[in-house]
Short mmCIF file of C-alpha atoms and ligand atoms in Angstrom, two decimals:
data_model
loop_
_atom_site.label_atom_id
_atom_site.label_comp_id
_atom_site.label_asym_id
_atom_site.label_seq_id
_atom_site.Cartn_x
_atom_site.Cartn_y
_atom_site.Cartn_z
CA UNK A 20 21.05 16.83 -26.01
CA UNK A 21 19.55 15.62 -22.75
CA UNK A 22 19.55 12.02 -21.63
CA UNK A 23 16.19 10.39 -21.05
CA UNK A 24 16.81 10.45 -17.28
CA UNK A 25 17.69 14.16 -17.29
CA UNK A 26 14.62 14.99 -19.33
CA UNK A 27 12.36 12.93 -17.07
CA UNK A 28 13.84 14.53 -13.93
CA UNK A 29 13.14 17.97 -15.34
CA UNK A 30 9.61 17.02 -16.31
CA UNK A 31 8.80 15.51 -12.93
CA UNK A 32 10.24 18.54 -11.13
CA UNK A 33 7.52 20.64 -12.79
CA UNK A 34 4.65 18.28 -12.00
CA UNK A 35 2.62 18.08 -8.75
CA UNK A 36 -0.06 15.67 -7.55
CA UNK A 37 -3.58 16.94 -8.19
CA UNK A 38 -6.23 17.50 -5.52
CA UNK A 39 -8.53 14.86 -4.14
CA UNK A 40 -12.18 13.83 -4.28
CA UNK A 41 -14.50 11.38 -2.55
CA UNK A 42 -15.83 8.55 -4.71
CA UNK A 43 -18.28 5.75 -4.02
CA UNK A 44 -16.52 2.49 -3.27
CA UNK A 45 -18.26 0.91 -6.27
CA UNK A 46 -16.52 3.48 -8.51
CA UNK A 47 -13.14 3.26 -6.80
CA UNK A 48 -11.54 0.47 -8.84
CA UNK A 49 -8.35 1.72 -10.49
CA UNK A 50 -8.32 4.99 -8.55
CA UNK A 51 -5.36 6.10 -6.43
CA UNK A 52 -5.84 6.47 -2.68
CA UNK A 53 -5.20 9.99 -1.39
CA UNK A 54 -5.04 8.98 2.27
CA UNK A 55 -4.04 5.81 4.07
CA UNK A 56 -6.86 3.48 5.06
CA UNK A 57 -6.57 2.99 8.82
CA UNK A 58 -8.81 0.32 10.29
CA UNK A 59 -11.20 1.38 13.00
CA UNK A 60 -12.26 -2.20 13.69
CA UNK A 61 -10.98 -5.70 14.14
CA UNK A 62 -11.56 -8.24 11.41
CA UNK A 63 -13.07 -10.58 12.34
CA UNK A 64 -14.70 -8.57 15.13
CA UNK A 65 -14.93 -11.55 17.56
CA UNK A 66 -13.63 -15.12 17.67
CA UNK A 67 -15.83 -17.29 15.48
CA UNK A 68 -16.12 -20.80 14.18
CA UNK A 69 -14.60 -21.82 10.84
CA UNK A 70 -16.70 -25.05 10.74
CA UNK A 71 -20.16 -26.38 11.46
CA UNK A 72 -19.75 -28.39 14.68
CA UNK A 73 -19.63 -27.97 18.47
CA UNK A 74 -17.99 -25.27 20.55
CA UNK A 75 -16.15 -26.82 23.50
CA UNK A 76 -13.55 -26.21 26.19
CA UNK A 77 -10.47 -28.03 24.91
CA UNK A 78 -9.56 -29.07 28.47
CA UNK A 79 -12.83 -31.02 28.74
CA UNK A 80 -11.79 -33.27 25.83
CA UNK A 81 -8.27 -34.02 27.04
CA UNK A 82 -9.06 -37.57 28.22
CA UNK A 83 -10.50 -38.58 24.81
CA UNK A 84 -13.82 -40.40 24.44
CA UNK A 85 -15.78 -37.81 26.44
CA UNK A 86 -19.46 -36.89 26.37
CA UNK A 87 -20.63 -33.30 26.80
CA UNK A 88 -24.10 -31.84 27.36
CA UNK A 89 -25.34 -29.68 24.46
CA UNK A 90 -26.63 -26.48 26.10
CA UNK A 91 -27.28 -24.17 23.18
CA UNK A 92 -27.21 -23.44 19.48
CA UNK A 93 -25.43 -20.48 17.84
CA UNK A 94 -26.06 -19.64 14.20
CA UNK A 95 -24.21 -16.98 12.20
CA UNK A 96 -25.83 -13.62 12.92
CA UNK A 97 -26.85 -14.43 16.50
CA UNK A 98 -25.08 -14.27 19.87
CA UNK A 99 -24.45 -17.11 22.35
CA UNK A 100 -27.08 -17.08 25.13
CA UNK A 101 -24.52 -17.58 27.90
CA UNK A 102 -21.01 -18.63 28.88
CA UNK A 103 -19.97 -22.23 28.26
CA UNK A 104 -19.20 -24.13 31.46
CA UNK A 105 -17.17 -27.25 32.11
CA UNK A 106 -18.82 -30.39 30.75
CA UNK A 107 -20.85 -28.46 28.19
CA UNK A 108 -20.85 -27.96 24.42
CA UNK A 109 -22.86 -25.70 22.11
CA UNK A 110 -23.98 -26.46 18.59
CA UNK A 111 -22.24 -23.85 16.38
CA UNK A 112 -22.21 -22.95 12.68
CA UNK A 113 -19.57 -21.39 10.41
CA UNK A 114 -19.15 -17.69 11.12
CA UNK A 115 -21.08 -17.76 14.41
CA UNK A 116 -19.43 -16.13 17.47
CA UNK A 117 -17.73 -18.46 19.90
CA UNK A 118 -19.36 -18.39 23.35
CA UNK A 119 -17.24 -17.08 26.23
CA UNK A 120 -15.60 -20.04 27.96
CA UNK A 121 -15.19 -22.03 24.73
CA UNK A 122 -11.77 -22.18 23.09
CA UNK A 123 -12.16 -24.78 20.32
CA UNK A 124 -14.61 -26.20 17.80
CA UNK A 125 -15.03 -29.90 16.94
CA UNK A 126 -16.32 -30.35 13.37
CA UNK A 127 -19.66 -32.19 13.25
CA UNK A 128 -18.20 -34.98 11.10
CA UNK A 129 -15.85 -35.92 13.99
CA UNK A 130 -18.56 -36.49 16.62
CA UNK A 131 -21.72 -38.44 17.31
CA UNK A 132 -24.62 -36.44 18.67
CA UNK A 133 -28.24 -37.06 19.58
CA UNK A 134 -29.31 -33.45 20.12
CA UNK A 135 -28.84 -33.50 23.90
CA UNK A 136 -25.38 -34.97 24.20
CA UNK A 137 -22.33 -35.04 21.98
CA UNK A 138 -19.65 -37.74 22.08
CA UNK A 139 -16.16 -36.56 21.22
CA UNK A 140 -13.81 -39.47 20.51
CA UNK A 141 -10.44 -37.66 20.51
CA UNK A 142 -8.87 -34.73 22.39
CA UNK A 143 -9.25 -31.34 20.69
CA UNK A 144 -6.45 -28.75 20.54
CA UNK A 145 -7.10 -25.32 22.02
CA UNK A 146 -7.91 -22.90 19.17
CA UNK A 147 -8.91 -25.64 16.70
CA UNK A 148 -11.30 -24.31 14.01
CA UNK A 149 -11.53 -20.94 15.77
CA UNK A 150 -10.82 -17.75 13.82
CA UNK A 151 -9.50 -15.34 16.48
CA UNK A 152 -10.66 -11.73 16.66
CA UNK A 153 -8.39 -9.45 14.60
CA UNK A 154 -6.60 -12.32 12.81
CA UNK A 155 -7.07 -10.46 9.49
CA UNK A 156 -6.97 -6.80 10.55
CA UNK A 157 -6.42 -5.11 13.92
CA UNK A 158 -7.85 -1.74 14.85
CA UNK A 159 -5.25 0.92 14.00
CA UNK A 160 -3.61 -1.11 11.22
CA UNK A 161 -2.79 0.77 8.01
CA UNK A 162 -4.38 -1.65 5.57
CA UNK A 163 -3.78 0.29 2.34
CA UNK A 164 -1.17 3.03 1.89
CA UNK A 165 -1.61 6.43 0.26
CA UNK A 166 -0.75 6.29 -3.43
CA UNK A 167 -1.79 2.67 -3.91
CA UNK A 168 -4.06 1.90 -6.82
CA UNK A 169 -7.31 0.31 -5.69
CA UNK A 170 -7.79 -3.20 -7.07
CA UNK A 171 -10.56 -5.73 -6.45
CA UNK A 172 -9.01 -7.01 -3.22
CA UNK A 173 -8.72 -3.46 -1.81
CA UNK A 174 -12.37 -2.84 -2.70
CA UNK A 175 -13.33 -5.91 -0.65
CA UNK A 176 -11.20 -4.86 2.30
CA UNK A 177 -12.56 -1.32 2.23
CA UNK A 178 -16.10 -2.72 2.26
CA UNK A 179 -15.22 -4.98 5.20
CA UNK A 180 -13.99 -1.90 7.07
CA UNK A 181 -17.18 0.02 6.37
CA UNK A 182 -15.87 2.55 3.85
CA UNK A 183 -18.79 3.36 1.53
CA UNK A 184 -16.67 6.13 0.01
CA UNK A 185 -12.95 6.62 -0.36
CA UNK A 186 -10.75 9.67 -0.84
CA UNK A 187 -8.78 9.42 -4.07
CA UNK A 188 -6.71 11.72 -6.23
CA UNK A 189 -8.42 13.52 -9.06
CA UNK A 190 -7.61 12.01 -12.45
CA UNK A 191 -5.56 14.28 -14.70
CA UNK A 192 -7.65 15.69 -17.56
CA UNK A 193 -5.54 15.43 -20.68
CA UNK A 194 -6.25 17.45 -23.82
CA UNK A 195 -4.90 15.61 -26.87
CA UNK A 196 -4.15 17.61 -30.00
CA UNK A 197 -2.95 16.38 -33.39
CA UNK A 198 -1.31 18.85 -35.72
CA UNK A 199 -0.59 18.49 -39.43
CA UNK A 200 -2.00 19.61 -42.79
CA UNK A 201 -1.91 16.02 -43.97
CA UNK A 202 -4.22 14.57 -41.32
CA UNK A 203 -7.74 13.32 -42.03
CA UNK A 204 -9.58 12.54 -38.82
CA UNK A 205 -11.51 9.37 -38.16
CA UNK A 206 -14.83 9.48 -39.99
CA UNK A 207 -13.51 11.34 -43.02
CA UNK A 208 -11.97 9.59 -46.02
CA UNK A 209 -8.33 10.74 -46.45
CA UNK A 210 -8.17 13.02 -49.54
CA UNK A 211 -5.21 13.20 -51.97
CA UNK A 212 -1.96 13.45 -50.00
CA UNK A 213 -3.71 12.90 -46.68
CA UNK A 214 -3.10 10.22 -44.07
CA UNK A 215 -5.38 9.04 -41.28
CA UNK A 216 -4.96 10.69 -37.88
CA UNK A 217 -3.51 7.97 -35.70
CA UNK A 218 -1.92 9.74 -32.78
CA UNK A 219 -5.06 11.24 -31.23
CA UNK A 220 -6.37 7.75 -30.68
CA UNK A 221 -3.23 5.96 -29.55
CA UNK A 222 -2.34 8.82 -27.18
CA UNK A 223 -5.85 9.01 -25.72
CA UNK A 224 -5.74 5.25 -25.15
CA UNK A 225 -2.35 5.54 -23.46
CA UNK A 226 -3.68 8.35 -21.26
CA UNK A 227 -6.63 6.15 -20.25
CA UNK A 228 -4.29 3.27 -19.47
CA UNK A 229 -2.24 5.61 -17.29
CA UNK A 230 -5.36 6.45 -15.27
CA UNK A 231 -6.05 9.85 -16.83
CA UNK A 232 -9.15 11.31 -18.52
CA UNK A 233 -8.32 12.20 -22.12
CA UNK A 234 -10.34 14.55 -24.32
CA UNK A 235 -9.61 15.09 -28.00
CA UNK A 236 -8.96 18.59 -29.30
CA UNK A 237 -9.21 17.17 -32.83
CA UNK A 238 -6.87 17.94 -35.68
CA UNK A 239 -5.43 21.34 -36.45
CA UNK A 240 -3.49 22.38 -39.59
CA UNK A 241 0.10 23.62 -39.52
CA UNK A 242 -0.86 27.30 -39.08
CA UNK A 243 0.35 29.27 -36.10
CA UNK A 244 -2.95 31.03 -35.31
CA UNK A 245 -4.92 27.80 -35.68
CA UNK A 246 -2.66 25.99 -33.21
CA UNK A 247 -2.69 28.92 -30.78
CA UNK A 248 -6.47 29.09 -30.87
CA UNK A 249 -6.86 25.35 -30.25
CA UNK A 250 -4.36 25.36 -27.38
CA UNK A 251 -6.33 28.20 -25.77
CA UNK A 252 -9.48 26.07 -25.93
CA UNK A 253 -7.83 23.61 -23.63
CA UNK A 254 -7.73 25.93 -20.61
CA UNK A 255 -9.80 23.34 -18.65
CA UNK A 256 -7.15 20.65 -19.05
CA UNK A 257 -4.57 19.66 -16.44
CA UNK A 258 -2.17 18.55 -19.18
CA UNK A 259 -1.86 19.25 -22.90
CA UNK A 260 -0.35 16.62 -25.17
CA UNK A 261 0.12 17.49 -28.82
CA UNK A 262 1.86 15.54 -31.52
CA UNK A 263 3.90 16.51 -34.59
CA UNK A 264 5.24 19.87 -35.65
CA UNK A 265 8.05 19.98 -33.07
CA UNK A 266 11.01 19.42 -35.38
CA UNK A 267 12.99 22.07 -37.28
CA UNK A 268 10.95 22.34 -40.49
CA UNK A 269 9.30 25.63 -41.40
CA UNK A 270 5.90 24.05 -40.74
CA UNK A 271 6.95 22.89 -37.28
CA UNK A 272 5.06 25.54 -35.35
CA UNK A 273 3.99 23.87 -32.14
CA UNK A 274 6.80 25.32 -30.01
CA UNK A 275 6.19 28.81 -31.30
CA UNK A 276 2.44 28.42 -30.74
CA UNK A 277 2.94 27.23 -27.16
CA UNK A 278 5.21 30.20 -26.43
CA UNK A 279 2.65 32.53 -27.98
CA UNK A 280 0.06 31.10 -25.60
CA UNK A 281 2.34 32.00 -22.70
CA UNK A 282 4.12 28.70 -22.14
CA UNK A 283 7.66 28.50 -20.79
CA UNK A 284 9.50 25.69 -22.60
CA UNK A 285 11.92 23.68 -20.47
CA UNK A 286 13.41 21.19 -22.91
CA UNK A 287 13.41 20.16 -26.52
CA UNK A 288 15.75 17.41 -27.67
CA UNK A 289 16.38 14.09 -25.96
CA UNK A 290 19.01 11.52 -26.99
CA UNK A 291 16.71 8.64 -27.80
CA UNK A 292 15.41 6.66 -30.73
CA UNK A 293 12.61 6.69 -31.70
CA UNK A 294 11.88 10.22 -30.60
CA UNK A 295 14.40 13.03 -30.12
CA UNK A 296 12.35 16.16 -30.76
CA UNK A 297 10.13 16.41 -27.73
CA UNK A 298 9.01 19.62 -26.13
CA UNK A 299 8.01 20.05 -22.56
CA UNK A 300 6.91 23.26 -20.93
CA UNK A 301 4.62 24.88 -18.42
CA UNK A 302 1.56 26.86 -19.40
CA UNK A 303 0.32 28.70 -16.30
CA UNK A 304 1.91 25.90 -14.27
CA UNK A 305 0.16 23.20 -16.29
CA UNK A 306 2.46 20.75 -18.08
CA UNK A 307 2.40 20.82 -21.90
CA UNK A 308 4.03 18.19 -24.08
CA UNK A 309 4.84 18.46 -27.76
CA UNK A 310 5.54 14.91 -28.90
CA UNK A 311 7.00 13.93 -32.27
CA UNK A 312 4.56 13.10 -35.07
CA UNK A 313 5.60 9.65 -36.15
CA UNK A 314 3.10 7.28 -34.55
CA UNK A 315 5.68 5.07 -32.82
CA UNK A 316 7.78 8.05 -31.68
CA UNK A 317 4.65 9.64 -30.24
CA UNK A 318 3.76 6.46 -28.35
CA UNK A 319 7.27 5.79 -27.05
CA UNK A 320 7.81 9.38 -25.88
CA UNK A 321 4.38 9.30 -24.22
CA UNK A 322 5.42 6.09 -22.50
CA UNK A 323 8.76 7.48 -21.26
CA UNK A 324 7.74 11.04 -20.33
CA UNK A 325 3.99 11.68 -20.30
CA UNK A 326 2.96 8.52 -18.49
CA UNK A 327 5.24 9.08 -15.47
CA UNK A 328 4.07 12.72 -15.31
CA UNK A 329 0.41 11.66 -15.39
CA UNK A 330 1.00 9.05 -12.73
CA UNK A 331 2.75 11.56 -10.50
CA UNK A 332 -0.18 13.97 -10.98
CA UNK A 333 -2.55 11.11 -10.16
CA UNK A 334 -0.76 10.62 -6.84
CA UNK A 335 0.61 7.13 -7.64
CA UNK A 336 3.40 5.77 -5.45
CA UNK A 337 5.00 3.73 -8.21
CA UNK A 338 5.17 5.73 -11.41
CA UNK A 339 7.57 3.49 -13.34
CA UNK A 340 6.85 0.48 -15.50
CA UNK A 341 8.46 -2.75 -14.33
CA UNK A 342 11.70 -3.77 -16.05
CA UNK A 343 13.22 -7.22 -16.53
CA UNK A 344 16.50 -8.50 -17.83
CA UNK A 345 15.90 -10.80 -20.79
CA UNK A 346 18.19 -12.88 -22.98
CA UNK A 347 18.36 -11.59 -26.56
CA UNK A 348 17.08 -14.42 -28.79
CA UNK A 349 18.63 -12.67 -31.80
CA UNK A 350 21.13 -9.83 -32.20
CA UNK A 351 19.52 -6.53 -31.22
CA UNK A 352 21.28 -3.65 -32.86
CA UNK A 353 21.02 0.06 -32.17
CA UNK A 354 23.13 1.99 -34.67
CA UNK A 355 23.51 5.74 -34.24
CA UNK A 356 24.41 7.99 -31.36
CA UNK A 357 21.14 7.89 -29.42
CA UNK A 358 19.90 5.35 -26.90
CA UNK A 359 17.46 2.91 -28.49
CA UNK A 360 14.08 1.79 -27.22
CA UNK A 361 13.43 -1.22 -29.41
CA UNK A 362 10.12 -3.03 -29.66
CA UNK A 363 10.41 -6.65 -28.53
CA UNK A 364 8.24 -9.61 -27.73
CA UNK A 365 9.02 -11.49 -24.54
CA UNK A 366 8.74 -15.27 -24.30
CA UNK A 367 9.45 -17.54 -21.40
CA UNK A 368 12.75 -19.28 -22.10
CA UNK A 369 13.28 -21.83 -19.34
CA UNK A 370 13.66 -19.87 -16.12
CA UNK A 371 14.16 -16.50 -17.82
CA UNK A 372 12.66 -14.29 -20.50
CA UNK A 373 13.84 -14.20 -24.07
CA UNK A 374 13.46 -11.02 -26.12
CA UNK A 375 13.02 -10.87 -29.88
CA UNK A 376 12.53 -7.80 -32.09
CA UNK A 377 8.96 -7.39 -33.34
CA UNK A 378 10.16 -6.47 -36.83
CA UNK A 379 11.00 -3.23 -38.63
CA UNK A 380 11.87 -0.60 -36.02
CA UNK A 381 10.99 2.42 -38.19
CA UNK A 382 9.29 5.16 -36.22
CA UNK A 383 6.21 4.92 -38.42
CA UNK A 384 5.81 1.13 -38.21
CA UNK A 385 2.86 0.72 -35.84
CA UNK A 386 2.56 -3.00 -36.61
CA UNK A 387 5.74 -3.62 -34.67
CA UNK A 388 4.34 -1.64 -31.74
CA UNK A 389 1.19 -3.75 -31.77
CA UNK A 390 3.19 -6.90 -31.16
CA UNK A 391 5.51 -5.40 -28.56
CA UNK A 392 5.43 -6.72 -25.00
CA UNK A 393 8.16 -4.27 -24.08
CA UNK A 394 10.92 -1.89 -25.10
CA UNK A 395 14.51 -3.14 -25.01
CA UNK A 396 16.83 -0.40 -23.78
CA UNK A 397 20.04 -0.43 -25.84
CA UNK A 398 23.01 1.95 -25.50
CA UNK A 399 24.06 4.11 -28.49
CA UNK A 400 26.08 2.41 -31.27
CA UNK A 401 25.61 -1.00 -29.70
CA UNK A 402 24.79 -4.47 -30.91
CA UNK A 403 23.54 -6.81 -28.21
CA UNK A 404 24.63 -10.24 -29.52
CA UNK A 405 22.20 -13.16 -29.39
CA UNK A 406 22.51 -14.79 -25.96
CA UNK A 407 23.48 -11.61 -24.10
CA UNK A 408 21.16 -9.94 -21.64
CA UNK A 409 19.20 -6.81 -22.39
CA UNK A 410 17.00 -4.69 -20.14
CA UNK A 411 13.34 -4.54 -21.18
CA UNK A 412 10.66 -2.11 -20.01
CA UNK A 413 7.46 -4.15 -19.77
CA UNK A 414 4.60 -2.36 -21.51
CA UNK A 415 1.71 -4.67 -20.77
CA UNK A 416 0.53 -7.57 -18.66
CA UNK A 417 2.20 -10.60 -20.16
CA UNK A 418 -0.02 -13.09 -21.95
CA UNK A 419 -0.15 -16.79 -21.10
CA UNK A 420 1.84 -17.53 -24.29
CA UNK A 421 4.63 -15.33 -22.93
CA UNK A 422 4.61 -17.22 -19.67
CA UNK A 423 5.01 -20.52 -21.51
CA UNK A 424 1.44 -21.76 -21.16
P1 AMP B 512 6.17 15.91 -38.08
O1 AMP B 512 6.68 15.75 -36.69
O2 AMP B 512 5.08 16.93 -38.17
O3 AMP B 512 7.26 16.14 -39.03
O4 AMP B 512 5.52 14.52 -38.44
C1 AMP B 512 6.30 13.37 -38.56
C2 AMP B 512 5.56 12.28 -39.29
O5 AMP B 512 4.47 11.86 -38.50
C3 AMP B 512 4.98 12.69 -40.61
O6 AMP B 512 5.13 11.61 -41.51
C4 AMP B 512 3.53 12.91 -40.31
O7 AMP B 512 2.69 12.73 -41.42
C5 AMP B 512 3.28 11.87 -39.25
N1 AMP B 512 2.18 12.27 -38.36
C6 AMP B 512 2.08 13.43 -37.71
N2 AMP B 512 0.96 13.48 -36.97
C7 AMP B 512 0.33 12.31 -37.16
C8 AMP B 512 -0.89 11.75 -36.67
N3 AMP B 512 -1.68 12.43 -35.83
N4 AMP B 512 -1.22 10.52 -37.09
C9 AMP B 512 -0.44 9.83 -37.94
N5 AMP B 512 0.72 10.30 -38.41
C10 AMP B 512 1.11 11.52 -38.04
MG1 MG B 513 4.27 17.93 -39.75
#
């Protein structure tokens, strides 16, 4: 059996970043940059005032208690009429360009003025209330790196630099298939012996969260030809993710179906719990995943294997979830010979995190996934005693309650 790391290495070695496209800046939030953003301009473009007041030459104020002649007025959006000479000041407003010759601004609340003259009681330091050209960004600066995900601040910076469109990686299109005779899809009442299809929806949501574009292939029964036909439908997809039917039962036909479609299977069993039977292969160079059927196993294997693959395809620099070391607030036990990924809540415990199991860790218990802030990684046949530290993969942005507020 492969370790999780070996399996992930194999998977990633078969996965390449997708091509790129240009998108409008207003649609760029959450997309991954496909080229670095190099500034062609200075921000701000010229020295300007950070206050409403008077532009002066600092040297003129050195004596304290000086009076200067007001020779002009500069509002934001206009240019100074001329250079400022010794003994002069210009009325200036926030964001307006500093006139040549001036090197400081005195806020209006610090002076007395009658329109023609301005009295400045105290000396002014050179550079006071002046925002120098290029203090934010210099021409030639790399302001955002390739592979970064565009957030609100990047959108603002890109706008400031004049980028109406940005080049981003294409989002992976993920076909999501659920297999099983027992499945009733959403919208139909489960008949006798049937259970509601869960995995299509959790896996599509996980794909969306990972920055991909999921499409459902619906539910298909445990019949070889039916699975083969449905997999062939998905020729448009960049990735296929199916769930169930990958174990050793006689109705576990997904592997055979994938091979029949022309897939080369690279791996099957991974030493982890929940999970273990997981198939990964290449179908005409496109990655295909056969995840286990139990809803928690499907989600956890998606998290550990599909998500990193999708993020690599999406061109992301950081494909891993953050991890923290947390103190076990109760004993966390992982019996059996496979590494455990146990659902835990995280709570702020003084200066560190405390981790507590979310409840029954059965691979069908979705309730305990709902409450999970993360997955505690526990070695085979190990009990982490209360008070010891355990490594936790963080699955979601932590809530204020977690942070102790
Ligand atoms: P299998 O891998 O086919 O043996 O399925 C393992 C377990 O997961 C069985 O109890 C199935 O009923 C359940 N299961 C499989 N697919 C789904 C699904 N799409 N939604 C909810 N449960 C599922
Ligand atoms: Mg089955």
